[in-house]
PDB file of C-alpha atoms in Angstrom:
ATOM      1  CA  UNK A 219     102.223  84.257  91.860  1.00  0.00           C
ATOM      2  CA  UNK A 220     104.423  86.916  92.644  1.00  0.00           C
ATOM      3  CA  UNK A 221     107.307  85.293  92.860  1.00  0.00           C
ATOM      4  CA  UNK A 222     106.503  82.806  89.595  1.00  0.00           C
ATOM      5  CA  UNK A 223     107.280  79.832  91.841  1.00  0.00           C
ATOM      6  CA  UNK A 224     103.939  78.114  90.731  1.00  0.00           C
ATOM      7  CA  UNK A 225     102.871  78.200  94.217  1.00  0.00           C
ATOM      8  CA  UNK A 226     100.327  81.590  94.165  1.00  0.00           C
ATOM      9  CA  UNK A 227      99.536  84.129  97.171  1.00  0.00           C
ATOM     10  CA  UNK A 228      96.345  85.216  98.288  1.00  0.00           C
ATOM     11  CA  UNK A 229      95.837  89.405  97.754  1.00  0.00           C
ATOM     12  CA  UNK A 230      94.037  89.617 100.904  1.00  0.00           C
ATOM     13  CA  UNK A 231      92.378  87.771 103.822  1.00  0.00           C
ATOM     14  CA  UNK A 232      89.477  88.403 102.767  1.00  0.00           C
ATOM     15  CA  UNK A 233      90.161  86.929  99.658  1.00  0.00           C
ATOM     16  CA  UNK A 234      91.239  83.901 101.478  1.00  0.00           C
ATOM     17  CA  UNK A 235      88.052  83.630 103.595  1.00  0.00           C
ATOM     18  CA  UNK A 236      89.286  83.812 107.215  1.00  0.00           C
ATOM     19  CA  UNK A 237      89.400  87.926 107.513  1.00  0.00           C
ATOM     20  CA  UNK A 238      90.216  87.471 110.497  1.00  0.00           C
ATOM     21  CA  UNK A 239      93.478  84.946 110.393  1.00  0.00           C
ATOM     22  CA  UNK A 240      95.793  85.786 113.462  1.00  0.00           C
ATOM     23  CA  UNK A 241      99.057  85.674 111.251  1.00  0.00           C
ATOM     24  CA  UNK A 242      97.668  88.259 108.895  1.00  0.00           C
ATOM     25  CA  UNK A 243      94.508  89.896 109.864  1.00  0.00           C
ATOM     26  CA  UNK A 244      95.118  93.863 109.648  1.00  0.00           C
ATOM     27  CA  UNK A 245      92.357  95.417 111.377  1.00  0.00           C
ATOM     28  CA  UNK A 246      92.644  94.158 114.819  1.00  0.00           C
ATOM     29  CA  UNK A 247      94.875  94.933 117.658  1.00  0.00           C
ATOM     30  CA  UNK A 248      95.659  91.624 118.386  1.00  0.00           C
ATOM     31  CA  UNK A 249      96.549  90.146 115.728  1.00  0.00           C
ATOM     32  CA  UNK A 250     100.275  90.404 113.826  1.00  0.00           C
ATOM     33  CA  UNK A 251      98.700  92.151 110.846  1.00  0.00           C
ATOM     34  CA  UNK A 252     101.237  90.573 108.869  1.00  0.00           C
ATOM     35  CA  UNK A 253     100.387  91.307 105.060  1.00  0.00           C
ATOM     36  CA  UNK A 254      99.462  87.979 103.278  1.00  0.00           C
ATOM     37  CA  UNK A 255     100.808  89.197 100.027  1.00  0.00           C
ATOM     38  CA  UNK A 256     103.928  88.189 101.332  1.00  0.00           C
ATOM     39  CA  UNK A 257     103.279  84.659 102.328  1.00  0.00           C
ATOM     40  CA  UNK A 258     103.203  81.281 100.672  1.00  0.00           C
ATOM     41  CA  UNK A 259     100.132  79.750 102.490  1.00  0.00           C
ATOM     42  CA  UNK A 260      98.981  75.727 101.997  1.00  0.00           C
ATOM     43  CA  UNK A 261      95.396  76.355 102.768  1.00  0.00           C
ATOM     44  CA  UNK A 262      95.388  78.130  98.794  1.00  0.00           C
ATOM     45  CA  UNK A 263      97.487  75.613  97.276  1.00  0.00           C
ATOM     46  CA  UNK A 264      95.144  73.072  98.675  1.00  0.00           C
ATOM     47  CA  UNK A 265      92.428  74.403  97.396  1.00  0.00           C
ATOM     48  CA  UNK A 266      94.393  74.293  93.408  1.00  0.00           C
ATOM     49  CA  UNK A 267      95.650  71.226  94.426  1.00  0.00           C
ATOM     50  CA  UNK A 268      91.949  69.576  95.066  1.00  0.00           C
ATOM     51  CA  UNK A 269      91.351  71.424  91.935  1.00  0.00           C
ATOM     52  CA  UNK A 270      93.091  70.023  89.752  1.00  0.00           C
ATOM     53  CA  UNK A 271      92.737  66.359  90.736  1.00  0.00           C
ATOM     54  CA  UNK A 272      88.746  67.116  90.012  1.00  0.00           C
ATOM     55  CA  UNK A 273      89.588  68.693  86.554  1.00  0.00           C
ATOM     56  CA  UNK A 274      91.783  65.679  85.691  1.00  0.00           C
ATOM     57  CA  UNK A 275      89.088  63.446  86.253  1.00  0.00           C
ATOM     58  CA  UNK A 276      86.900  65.586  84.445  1.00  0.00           C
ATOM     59  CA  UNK A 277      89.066  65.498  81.404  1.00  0.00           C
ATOM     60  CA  UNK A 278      89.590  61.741  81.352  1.00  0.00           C
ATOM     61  CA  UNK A 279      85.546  60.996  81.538  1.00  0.00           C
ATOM     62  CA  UNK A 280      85.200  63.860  78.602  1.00  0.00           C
ATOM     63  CA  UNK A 281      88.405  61.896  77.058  1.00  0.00           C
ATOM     64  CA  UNK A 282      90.406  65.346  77.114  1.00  0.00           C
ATOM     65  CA  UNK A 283      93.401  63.165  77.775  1.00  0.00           C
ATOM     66  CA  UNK A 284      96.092  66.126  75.916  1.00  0.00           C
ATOM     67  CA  UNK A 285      94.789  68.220  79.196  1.00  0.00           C
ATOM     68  CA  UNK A 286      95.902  65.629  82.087  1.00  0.00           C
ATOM     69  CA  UNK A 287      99.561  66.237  81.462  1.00  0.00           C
ATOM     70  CA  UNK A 288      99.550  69.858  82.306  1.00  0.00           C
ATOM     71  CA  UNK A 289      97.339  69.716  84.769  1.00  0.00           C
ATOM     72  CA  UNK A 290      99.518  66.777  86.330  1.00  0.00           C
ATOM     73  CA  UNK A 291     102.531  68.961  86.477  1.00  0.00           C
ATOM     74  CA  UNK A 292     101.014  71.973  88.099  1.00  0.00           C
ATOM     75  CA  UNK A 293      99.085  69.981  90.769  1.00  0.00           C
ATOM     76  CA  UNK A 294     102.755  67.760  91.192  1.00  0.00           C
ATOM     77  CA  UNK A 295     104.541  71.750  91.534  1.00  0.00           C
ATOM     78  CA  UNK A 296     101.771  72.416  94.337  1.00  0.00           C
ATOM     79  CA  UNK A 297     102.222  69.219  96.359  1.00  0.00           C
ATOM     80  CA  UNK A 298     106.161  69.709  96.320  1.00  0.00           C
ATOM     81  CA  UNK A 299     106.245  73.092  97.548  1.00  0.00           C
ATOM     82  CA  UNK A 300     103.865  72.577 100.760  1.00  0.00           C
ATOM     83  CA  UNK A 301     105.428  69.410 101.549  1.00  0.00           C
ATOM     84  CA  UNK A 302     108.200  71.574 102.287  1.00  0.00           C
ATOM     85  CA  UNK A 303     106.809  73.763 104.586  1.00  0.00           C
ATOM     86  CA  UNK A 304     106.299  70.191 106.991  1.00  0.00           C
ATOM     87  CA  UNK A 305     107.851  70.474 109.984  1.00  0.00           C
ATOM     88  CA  UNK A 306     107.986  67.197 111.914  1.00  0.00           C
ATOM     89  CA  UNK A 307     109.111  68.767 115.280  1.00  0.00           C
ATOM     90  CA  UNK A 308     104.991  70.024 115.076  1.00  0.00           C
ATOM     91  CA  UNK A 309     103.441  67.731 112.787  1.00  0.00           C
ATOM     92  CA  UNK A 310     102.238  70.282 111.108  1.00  0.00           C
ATOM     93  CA  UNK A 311     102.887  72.347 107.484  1.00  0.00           C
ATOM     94  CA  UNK A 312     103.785  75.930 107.916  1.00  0.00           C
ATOM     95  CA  UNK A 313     103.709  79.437 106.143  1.00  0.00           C
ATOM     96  CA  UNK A 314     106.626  80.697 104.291  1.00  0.00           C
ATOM     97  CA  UNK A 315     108.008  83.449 103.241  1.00  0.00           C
ATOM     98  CA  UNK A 316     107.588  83.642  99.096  1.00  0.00           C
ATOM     99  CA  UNK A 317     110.879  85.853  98.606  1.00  0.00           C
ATOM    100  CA  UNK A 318     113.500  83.316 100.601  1.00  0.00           C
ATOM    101  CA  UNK A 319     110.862  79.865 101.123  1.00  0.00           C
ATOM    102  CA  UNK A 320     111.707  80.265 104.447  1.00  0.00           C
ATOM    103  CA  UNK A 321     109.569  79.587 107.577  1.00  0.00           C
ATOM    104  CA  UNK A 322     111.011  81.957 109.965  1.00  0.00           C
ATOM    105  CA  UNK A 323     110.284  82.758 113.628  1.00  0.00           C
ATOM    106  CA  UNK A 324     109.224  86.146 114.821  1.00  0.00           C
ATOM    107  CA  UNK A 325     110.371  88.433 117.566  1.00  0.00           C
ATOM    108  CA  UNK A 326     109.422  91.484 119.469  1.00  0.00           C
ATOM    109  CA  UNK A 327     112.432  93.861 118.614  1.00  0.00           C
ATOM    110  CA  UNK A 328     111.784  96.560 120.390  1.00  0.00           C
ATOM    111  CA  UNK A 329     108.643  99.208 121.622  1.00  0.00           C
ATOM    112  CA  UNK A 330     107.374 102.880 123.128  1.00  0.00           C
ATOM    113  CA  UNK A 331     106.189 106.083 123.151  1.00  0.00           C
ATOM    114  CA  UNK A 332     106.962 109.064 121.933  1.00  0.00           C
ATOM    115  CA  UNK A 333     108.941 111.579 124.049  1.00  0.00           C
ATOM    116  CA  UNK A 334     105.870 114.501 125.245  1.00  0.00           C
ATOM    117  CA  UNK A 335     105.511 117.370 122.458  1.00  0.00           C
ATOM    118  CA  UNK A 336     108.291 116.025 119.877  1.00  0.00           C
ATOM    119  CA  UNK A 337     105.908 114.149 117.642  1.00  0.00           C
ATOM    120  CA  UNK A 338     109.135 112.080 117.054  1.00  0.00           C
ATOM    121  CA  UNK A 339     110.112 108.339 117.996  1.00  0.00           C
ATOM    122  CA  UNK A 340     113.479 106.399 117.485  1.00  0.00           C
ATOM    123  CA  UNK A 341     114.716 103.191 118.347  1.00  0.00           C
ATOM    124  CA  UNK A 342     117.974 101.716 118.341  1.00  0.00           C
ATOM    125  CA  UNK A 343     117.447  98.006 116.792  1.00  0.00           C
ATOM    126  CA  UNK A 344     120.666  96.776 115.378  1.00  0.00           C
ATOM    127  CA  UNK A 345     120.017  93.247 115.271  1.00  0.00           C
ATOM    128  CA  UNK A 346     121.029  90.818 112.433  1.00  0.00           C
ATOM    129  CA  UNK A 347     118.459  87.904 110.875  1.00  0.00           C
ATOM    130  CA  UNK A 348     119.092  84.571 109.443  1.00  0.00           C
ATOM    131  CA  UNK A 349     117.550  84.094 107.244  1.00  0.00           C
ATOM    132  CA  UNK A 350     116.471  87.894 106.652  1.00  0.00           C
ATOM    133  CA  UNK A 351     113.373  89.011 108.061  1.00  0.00           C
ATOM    134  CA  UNK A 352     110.287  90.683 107.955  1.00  0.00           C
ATOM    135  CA  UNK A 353     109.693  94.003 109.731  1.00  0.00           C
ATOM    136  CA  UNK A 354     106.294  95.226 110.974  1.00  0.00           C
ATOM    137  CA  UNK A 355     106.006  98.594 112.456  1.00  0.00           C
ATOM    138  CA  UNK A 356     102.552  99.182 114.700  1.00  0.00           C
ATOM    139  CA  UNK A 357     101.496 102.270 116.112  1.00  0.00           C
ATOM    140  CA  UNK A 358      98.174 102.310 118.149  1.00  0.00           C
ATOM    141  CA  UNK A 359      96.514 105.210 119.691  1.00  0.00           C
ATOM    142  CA  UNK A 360      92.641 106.908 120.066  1.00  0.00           C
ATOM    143  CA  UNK A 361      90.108 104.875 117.841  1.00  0.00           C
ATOM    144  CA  UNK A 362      89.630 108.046 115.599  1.00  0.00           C
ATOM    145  CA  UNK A 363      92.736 108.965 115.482  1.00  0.00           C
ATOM    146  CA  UNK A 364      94.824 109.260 111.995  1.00  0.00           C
ATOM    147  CA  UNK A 365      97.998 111.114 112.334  1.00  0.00           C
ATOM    148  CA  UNK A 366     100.240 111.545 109.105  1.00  0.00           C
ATOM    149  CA  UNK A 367     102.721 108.981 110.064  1.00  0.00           C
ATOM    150  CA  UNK A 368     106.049 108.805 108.193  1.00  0.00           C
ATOM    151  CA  UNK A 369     107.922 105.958 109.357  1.00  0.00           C
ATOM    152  CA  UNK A 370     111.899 104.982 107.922  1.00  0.00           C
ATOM    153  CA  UNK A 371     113.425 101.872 108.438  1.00  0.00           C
ATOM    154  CA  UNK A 372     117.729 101.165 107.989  1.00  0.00           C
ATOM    155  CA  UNK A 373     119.409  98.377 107.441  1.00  0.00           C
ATOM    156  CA  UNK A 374     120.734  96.335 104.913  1.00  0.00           C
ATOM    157  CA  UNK A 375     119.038  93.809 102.577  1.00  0.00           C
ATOM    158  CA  UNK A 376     119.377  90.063 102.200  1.00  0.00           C
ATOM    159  CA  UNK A 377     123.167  90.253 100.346  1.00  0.00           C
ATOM    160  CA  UNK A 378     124.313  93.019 102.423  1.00  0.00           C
ATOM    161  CA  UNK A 379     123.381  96.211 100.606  1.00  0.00           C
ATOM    162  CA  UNK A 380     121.968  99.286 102.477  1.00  0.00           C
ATOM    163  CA  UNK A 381     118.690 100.112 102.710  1.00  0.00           C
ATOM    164  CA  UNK A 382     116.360 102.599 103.502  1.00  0.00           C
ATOM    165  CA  UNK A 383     112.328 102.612 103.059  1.00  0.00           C
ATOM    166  CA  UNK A 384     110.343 105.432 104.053  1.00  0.00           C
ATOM    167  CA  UNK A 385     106.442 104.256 104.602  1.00  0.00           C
ATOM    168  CA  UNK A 386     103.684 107.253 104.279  1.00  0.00           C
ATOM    169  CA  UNK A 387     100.018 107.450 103.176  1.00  0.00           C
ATOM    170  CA  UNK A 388      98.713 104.033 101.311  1.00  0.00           C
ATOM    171  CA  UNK A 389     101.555 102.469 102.586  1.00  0.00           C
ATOM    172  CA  UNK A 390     100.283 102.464 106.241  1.00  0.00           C
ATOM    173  CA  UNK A 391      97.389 100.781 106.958  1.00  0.00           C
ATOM    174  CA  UNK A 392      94.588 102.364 109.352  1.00  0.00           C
ATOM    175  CA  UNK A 393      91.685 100.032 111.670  1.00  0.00           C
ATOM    176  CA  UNK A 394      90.102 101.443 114.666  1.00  0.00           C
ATOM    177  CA  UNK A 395      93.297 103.932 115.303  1.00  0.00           C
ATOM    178  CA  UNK A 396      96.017 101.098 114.718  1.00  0.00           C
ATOM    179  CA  UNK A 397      98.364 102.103 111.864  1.00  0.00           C
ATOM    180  CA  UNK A 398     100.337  98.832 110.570  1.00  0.00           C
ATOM    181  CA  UNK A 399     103.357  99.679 108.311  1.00  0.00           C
ATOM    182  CA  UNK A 400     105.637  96.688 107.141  1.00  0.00           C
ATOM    183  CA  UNK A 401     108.594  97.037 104.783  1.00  0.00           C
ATOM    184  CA  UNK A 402     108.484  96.175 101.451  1.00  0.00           C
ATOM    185  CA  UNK A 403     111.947  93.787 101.289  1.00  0.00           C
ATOM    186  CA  UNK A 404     113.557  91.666 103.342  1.00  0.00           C
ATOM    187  CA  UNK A 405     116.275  92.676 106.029  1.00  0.00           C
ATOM    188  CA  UNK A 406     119.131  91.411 106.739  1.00  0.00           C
ATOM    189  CA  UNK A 407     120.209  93.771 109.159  1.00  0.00           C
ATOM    190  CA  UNK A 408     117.987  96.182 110.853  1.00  0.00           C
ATOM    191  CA  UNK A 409     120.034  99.297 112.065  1.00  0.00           C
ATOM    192  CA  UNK A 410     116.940 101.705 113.089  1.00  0.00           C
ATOM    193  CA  UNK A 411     113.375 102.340 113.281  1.00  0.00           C
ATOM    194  CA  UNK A 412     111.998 105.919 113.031  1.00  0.00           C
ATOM    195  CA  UNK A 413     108.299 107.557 113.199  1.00  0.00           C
ATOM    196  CA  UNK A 414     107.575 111.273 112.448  1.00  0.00           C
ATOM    197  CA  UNK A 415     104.131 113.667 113.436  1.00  0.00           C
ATOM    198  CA  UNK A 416     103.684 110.517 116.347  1.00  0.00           C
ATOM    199  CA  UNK A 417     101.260 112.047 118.781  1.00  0.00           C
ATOM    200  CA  UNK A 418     101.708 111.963 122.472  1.00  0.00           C
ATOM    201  CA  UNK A 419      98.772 109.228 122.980  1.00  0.00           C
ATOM    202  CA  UNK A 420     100.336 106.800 121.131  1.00  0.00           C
ATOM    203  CA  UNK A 421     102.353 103.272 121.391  1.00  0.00           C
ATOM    204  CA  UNK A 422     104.878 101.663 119.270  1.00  0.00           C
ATOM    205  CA  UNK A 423     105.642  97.664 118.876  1.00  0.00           C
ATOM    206  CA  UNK A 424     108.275  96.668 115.922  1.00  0.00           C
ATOM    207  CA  UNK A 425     108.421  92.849 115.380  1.00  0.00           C
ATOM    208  CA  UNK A 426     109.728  90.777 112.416  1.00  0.00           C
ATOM    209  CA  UNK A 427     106.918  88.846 110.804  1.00  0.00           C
ATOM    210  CA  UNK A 428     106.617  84.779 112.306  1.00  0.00           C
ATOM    211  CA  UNK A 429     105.368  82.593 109.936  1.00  0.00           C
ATOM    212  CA  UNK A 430     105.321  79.663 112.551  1.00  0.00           C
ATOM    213  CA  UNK A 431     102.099  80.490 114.193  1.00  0.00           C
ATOM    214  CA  UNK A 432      99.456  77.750 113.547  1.00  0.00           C
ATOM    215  CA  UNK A 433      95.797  78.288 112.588  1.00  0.00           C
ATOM    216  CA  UNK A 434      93.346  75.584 110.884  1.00  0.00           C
ATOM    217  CA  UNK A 435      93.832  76.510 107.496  1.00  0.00           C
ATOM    218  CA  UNK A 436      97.300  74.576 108.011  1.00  0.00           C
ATOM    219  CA  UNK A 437      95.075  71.392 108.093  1.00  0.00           C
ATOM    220  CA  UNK A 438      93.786  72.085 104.814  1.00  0.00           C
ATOM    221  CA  UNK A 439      96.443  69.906 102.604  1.00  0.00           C
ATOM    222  CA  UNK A 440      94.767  66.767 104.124  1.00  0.00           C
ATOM    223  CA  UNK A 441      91.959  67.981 102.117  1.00  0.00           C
ATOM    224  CA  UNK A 442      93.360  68.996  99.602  1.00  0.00           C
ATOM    225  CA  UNK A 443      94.722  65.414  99.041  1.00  0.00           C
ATOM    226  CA  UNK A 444      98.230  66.500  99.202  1.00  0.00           C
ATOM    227  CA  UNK A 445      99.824  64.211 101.997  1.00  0.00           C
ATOM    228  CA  UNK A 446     100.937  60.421 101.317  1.00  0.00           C
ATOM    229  CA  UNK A 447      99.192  58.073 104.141  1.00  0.00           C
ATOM    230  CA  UNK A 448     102.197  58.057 106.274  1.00  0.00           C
ATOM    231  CA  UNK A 449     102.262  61.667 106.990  1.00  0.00           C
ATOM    232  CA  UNK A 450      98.283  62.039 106.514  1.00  0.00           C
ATOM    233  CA  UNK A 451      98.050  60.254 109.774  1.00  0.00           C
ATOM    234  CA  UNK A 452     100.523  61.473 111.406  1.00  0.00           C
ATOM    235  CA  UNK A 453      98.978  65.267 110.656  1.00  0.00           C
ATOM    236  CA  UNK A 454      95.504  63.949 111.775  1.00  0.00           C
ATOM    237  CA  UNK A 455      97.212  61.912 115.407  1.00  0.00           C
ATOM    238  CA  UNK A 456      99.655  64.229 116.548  1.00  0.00           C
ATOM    239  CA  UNK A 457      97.836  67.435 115.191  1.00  0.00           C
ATOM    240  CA  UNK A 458      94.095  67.365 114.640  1.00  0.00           C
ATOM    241  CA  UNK A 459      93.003  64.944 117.056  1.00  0.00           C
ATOM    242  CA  UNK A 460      95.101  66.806 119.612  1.00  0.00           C
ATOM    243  CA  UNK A 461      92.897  68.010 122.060  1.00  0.00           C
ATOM    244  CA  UNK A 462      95.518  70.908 123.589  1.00  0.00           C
ATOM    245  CA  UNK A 463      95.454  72.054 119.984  1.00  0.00           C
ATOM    246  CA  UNK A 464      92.669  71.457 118.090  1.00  0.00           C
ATOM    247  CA  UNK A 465      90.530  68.473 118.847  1.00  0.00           C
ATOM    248  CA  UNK A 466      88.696  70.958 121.226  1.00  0.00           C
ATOM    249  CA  UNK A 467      84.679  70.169 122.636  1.00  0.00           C
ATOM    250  CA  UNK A 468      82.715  72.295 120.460  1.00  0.00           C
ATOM    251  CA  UNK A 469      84.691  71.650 117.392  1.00  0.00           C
ATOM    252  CA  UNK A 470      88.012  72.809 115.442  1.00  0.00           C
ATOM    253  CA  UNK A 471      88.398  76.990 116.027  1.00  0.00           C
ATOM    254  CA  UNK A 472      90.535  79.232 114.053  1.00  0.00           C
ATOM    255  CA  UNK A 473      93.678  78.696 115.316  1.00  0.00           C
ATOM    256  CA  UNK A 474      95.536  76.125 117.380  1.00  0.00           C
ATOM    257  CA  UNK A 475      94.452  76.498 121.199  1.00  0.00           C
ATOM    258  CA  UNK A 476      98.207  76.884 121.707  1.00  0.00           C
ATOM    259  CA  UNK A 477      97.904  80.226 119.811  1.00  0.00           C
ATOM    260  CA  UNK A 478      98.955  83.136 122.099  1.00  0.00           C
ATOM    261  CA  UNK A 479      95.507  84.716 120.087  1.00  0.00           C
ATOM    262  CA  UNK A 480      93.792  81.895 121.071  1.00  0.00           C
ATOM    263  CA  UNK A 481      90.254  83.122 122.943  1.00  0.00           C
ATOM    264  CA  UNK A 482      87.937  80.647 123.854  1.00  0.00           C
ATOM    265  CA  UNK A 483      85.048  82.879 123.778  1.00  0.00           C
ATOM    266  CA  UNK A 484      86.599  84.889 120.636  1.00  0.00           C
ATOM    267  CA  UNK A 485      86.611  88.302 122.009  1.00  0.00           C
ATOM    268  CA  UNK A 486      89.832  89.868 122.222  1.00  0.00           C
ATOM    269  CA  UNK A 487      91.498  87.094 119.718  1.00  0.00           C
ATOM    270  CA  UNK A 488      90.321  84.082 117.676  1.00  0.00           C
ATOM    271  CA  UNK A 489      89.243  80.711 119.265  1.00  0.00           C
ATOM    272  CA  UNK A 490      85.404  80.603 117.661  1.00  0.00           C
ATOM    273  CA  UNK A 491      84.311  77.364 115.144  1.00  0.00           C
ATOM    274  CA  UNK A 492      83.719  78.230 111.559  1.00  0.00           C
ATOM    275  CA  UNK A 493      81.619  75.578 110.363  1.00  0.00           C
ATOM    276  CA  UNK A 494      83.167  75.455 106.396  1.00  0.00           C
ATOM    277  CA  UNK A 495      86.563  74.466 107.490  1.00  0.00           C
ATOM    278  CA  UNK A 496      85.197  71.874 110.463  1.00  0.00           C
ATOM    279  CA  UNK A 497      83.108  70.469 107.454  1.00  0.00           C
ATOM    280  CA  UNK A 498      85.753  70.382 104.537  1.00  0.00           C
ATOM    281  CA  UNK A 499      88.024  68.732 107.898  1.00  0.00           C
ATOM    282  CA  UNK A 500      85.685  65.751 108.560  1.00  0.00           C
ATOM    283  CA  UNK A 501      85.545  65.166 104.428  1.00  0.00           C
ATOM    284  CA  UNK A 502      89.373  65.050 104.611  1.00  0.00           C
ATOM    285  CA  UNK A 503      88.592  62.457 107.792  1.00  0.00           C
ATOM    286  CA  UNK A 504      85.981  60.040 105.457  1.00  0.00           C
ATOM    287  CA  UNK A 505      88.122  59.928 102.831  1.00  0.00           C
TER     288      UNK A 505
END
């Protein structure tokens, strides 16, 4: 619980699971490779939610009643925080960001090659968020390939201040010759992007992180027993049952269908049926 909110983050994806979660898997080249550290996500706070309800019920048949309260007021903390993240424009909760609570979109700002034989790229961003943003840097090149990237990023922080990160060695993350680089803070203002020792073969995308995307681990609060019945079945009419999203014929995949990772056949992006989350789904259903 980085941030000490009471709402935790996972450390990884695999952690979580779903390794390969299109907001935040790393080591594919179509996914955002966003890094979950950095996200509030209600499929974990259903899981401590559901957690706690069992271990009050526990403690009331082993008359531990001196245990309920506590466990009352951290399950109560959990419930608050992802009923914020509900957006009624999708019927859906949402991630957030754990530094500003915010659920923000993303955007492509910018993307290229290096010029021939300079092993240098720049680009000229200067756009302004609000709320601040996320910025991921992606370079992708030959499968083997593992150049020692140096990448800087300007701007200024979330109350204005200047900033400059410089992202080398553990800080960039390597798959299948894809290096992923994001910043460590928020940005207010992004001024500049820079790579250095950028080989010729190579391709750069920067894009601020979007925590709106949808995958099935968004339905999870409806098992975790965090939604009242009003907005319970409005989660499971407009959103699960909806067949251009996730009421599909072979069962509920990954993400929503309306995912631009969706894949039907799961090659090139995520659209396959994992068989834990379709049955911990149709518990939420029966009860």
């Amino acid at each position: 619980d980085r941030d000490k909110d009471g709402w935790p983050e996972w450390s990884s994806t695999l952690q979580s699971a779903f390794d390969e979660q299109p907001s935040f898997c790393r080591w594919t080249k179509w996914a955002q490779a966003d890094d979950i550290t950095f996200a509030e996500t209600p499929d974990l706070a259903a899981y401590l939610h559901r957690e706690c309800r069992t271990l009050i019920a526990i403690a009331r048949l082993g008359g531990a009643e001196r245990d309920v309260e506590a466990l009352q007021e951290r399950a109560e903390i959990l419930r608050r925080a992802v009923e914020e993240t509900w957006n009624p424009a999708t019927s859906s909760y949402h991630f957030r960001d754990r530094e500003h609570h915010e659920t923000t979109p993303g955007a492509l700002l910018g993307a290229g090659e290096p010029a021939p034989g300079r092993g240098h790229f720049s680009l000229a961003i200067a756009r302004r968020f609000v709320p601040s943003a996320r910025v991921i840097v992606r370079c992708f090149g030959p499968e083997t390939a593992r150049p020692p990237l140096v990448i800087t990023t300007r701007g200024r922080g979330k109350h204005g201040r200047e900033r400059l990160e410089t992202l080398s060695g553990r800080a960039i993350n390597w798959s299948w010759g894809a290096a992923t680089a994001q910043a460590e803070h928020l940005y207010r203002d992004l001024d500049s992007v820079e790579i250095q020792n950028l080989p010729d073969d190579f391709r750069v995308e920067v894009r601020t992180v979007d925590y709106t995307r949808q995958d099935q681990t968004l339905l999870l609060p409806l098992w975790g027993g965090i939604p009242g019945p009003e907005r319970a079945a409005e989660l499971i009419r407009n959103t699960l049952l909806d067949p251009a999203r996730y009421w599909r014929p072979f069962g509920i995949p990954n993400c929503s269908a309306l995912d631009p990772n969706y894949a039907p056949d799961n090659r090139d992006g995520t659209g396959g049926v994992w068989f834990m989350w379709n049955t911990m789904l149709g518990e939420a259903l029966v009860d």
